[in-house]
Coordinates of C-alpha atoms in Angstrom, one line a residue:
M762 CA -2.3 -69.5 13.2
L763 CA -2.1 -66.1 14.9
A764 CA -1.8 -64.4 11.5
W765 CA -5.1 -66.0 10.4
A766 CA -6.8 -64.8 13.6
W767 CA -5.8 -61.2 12.8
L768 CA -7.1 -61.6 9.3
L769 CA -10.4 -63.0 10.5
L770 CA -10.8 -60.2 13.0
G771 CA -9.9 -57.6 10.4
L772 CA -12.3 -58.8 7.7
P773 CA -15.5 -57.4 9.2
H774 CA -13.8 -54.0 9.4
L775 CA -12.8 -54.2 5.8
A776 CA -16.2 -55.3 4.7
G777 CA -17.8 -52.4 6.7
A778 CA -15.5 -49.9 5.1
Q779 CA -16.6 -51.0 1.6
R780 CA -20.3 -50.7 2.5
A781 CA -19.9 -47.2 4.0
K782 CA -22.1 -44.6 2.6
P783 CA -20.5 -42.1 0.3
P784 CA -19.9 -38.7 1.9
K785 CA -22.6 -36.1 1.3
A786 CA -21.8 -33.4 -1.2
A787 CA -20.8 -30.1 0.2
P788 CA -23.6 -27.5 0.1
A789 CA -23.4 -25.1 -2.8
E790 CA -21.7 -21.9 -1.8
Q791 CA -23.9 -18.8 -1.8
T792 CA -22.6 -15.4 -2.7
W793 CA -23.5 -12.7 -0.3
M794 CA -25.8 -10.1 -1.9
A795 CA -26.5 -6.9 0.1
D796 CA -29.2 -5.8 -2.4
N797 CA -32.5 -7.4 -1.4
G798 CA -33.9 -6.7 -4.8
N799 CA -36.8 -4.6 -3.5
G800 CA -35.1 -1.2 -3.0
T801 CA -33.6 -2.1 0.4
F802 CA -30.3 -3.6 1.4
S803 CA -28.9 -5.6 4.3
N804 CA -25.6 -4.9 6.2
P805 CA -22.9 -5.8 5.8
L806 CA -22.4 -4.7 2.2
F807 CA -19.3 -7.0 2.0
C808 CA -19.0 -10.5 3.4
N809 CA -15.2 -10.1 3.8
E810 CA -13.0 -7.6 5.7
F811 CA -12.7 -4.2 4.2
S812 CA -10.5 -2.2 6.5
D813 CA -10.0 1.6 6.4
P814 CA -12.4 2.3 3.5
D815 CA -11.7 5.4 1.4
M816 CA -14.3 6.5 -1.2
I817 CA -14.6 9.1 -3.8
R818 CA -17.5 10.2 -6.1
V819 CA -16.9 11.1 -9.7
G820 CA -20.1 12.3 -11.2
T821 CA -22.6 9.5 -10.6
D822 CA -19.9 6.9 -10.0
Y823 CA -18.5 5.9 -6.6
Y824 CA -15.0 4.3 -6.2
L825 CA -13.9 2.5 -3.0
T826 CA -10.6 1.2 -1.8
G827 CA -9.5 -0.3 1.5
T828 CA -6.2 -1.3 3.1
T829 CA -4.9 -4.8 2.7
M830 CA -2.0 -4.6 5.2
H831 CA 1.0 -6.6 3.8
A832 CA -1.1 -8.8 1.5
M833 CA -0.3 -8.3 -2.2
P834 CA -1.7 -7.4 -4.6
G835 CA -3.0 -4.6 -2.5
L836 CA -5.6 -1.8 -2.3
P837 CA -8.6 -3.3 -4.2
V838 CA -10.6 -0.8 -6.2
L839 CA -14.3 -1.2 -6.4
H840 CA -17.0 0.7 -8.4
S841 CA -20.7 1.3 -7.7
K842 CA -23.5 3.5 -9.0
D843 CA -25.8 3.1 -6.0
L844 CA -23.4 2.5 -3.0
V845 CA -24.9 -1.0 -2.5
N846 CA -23.9 -3.1 -5.5
W847 CA -20.1 -3.1 -5.9
E848 CA -18.0 -4.4 -8.7
F849 CA -14.3 -5.2 -8.3
L850 CA -12.2 -3.3 -10.9
A851 CA -8.5 -3.9 -10.1
Y852 CA -5.8 -3.7 -7.5
A853 CA -4.0 -0.3 -7.1
V854 CA -0.7 -2.0 -6.0
D855 CA 0.6 -5.1 -7.7
K856 CA 3.6 -5.6 -5.3
L857 CA 6.0 -3.8 -3.0
D858 CA 9.6 -3.9 -3.9
F859 CA 11.2 -2.7 -0.7
G860 CA 12.7 -6.0 0.0
P861 CA 11.7 -9.4 1.5
A862 CA 11.4 -8.1 5.1
Y863 CA 8.6 -5.7 3.9
R864 CA 6.7 -8.6 2.4
L865 CA 7.1 -10.6 5.7
E866 CA 9.3 -13.1 3.9
G867 CA 11.4 -14.8 6.6
S868 CA 10.6 -12.1 9.1
T869 CA 9.1 -12.5 12.5
S870 CA 8.3 -8.8 13.1
P871 CA 5.5 -6.8 11.4
P872 CA 6.4 -4.5 8.6
T873 CA 6.9 -0.8 9.2
P874 CA 3.9 1.4 8.2
I875 CA 5.7 2.6 5.1
A876 CA 6.0 -1.0 3.9
S877 CA 2.3 -1.6 3.5
P878 CA -0.8 0.2 2.4
W879 CA -2.1 0.5 6.0
A880 CA -4.1 3.5 7.2
T881 CA -2.9 5.6 4.3

């Protein structure tokens, strides 16, 4: 008899779960664009962290890289013609082969500065 009571008490919850509204779809992701399309731009130029930037100009082209600490691949290289619109080209460092401690594998201490492209 007690089992039937639990069943009767649980039925309304099961029925309610079946009638629940489906979850709303997640909003579409928007890509950050610094170029406003009217000759102006908005800061920041990048929506992600870009630490210790280093830039060079070669003719009318600009190349930019920034540190990635111990994350690999490292040192992303970007290209721009106008210093506003940047295109990712490649990573300068595929991986570091100094050993697992330098990749923070099984280590509780940070890597030494020589182990990562940090403030170089």
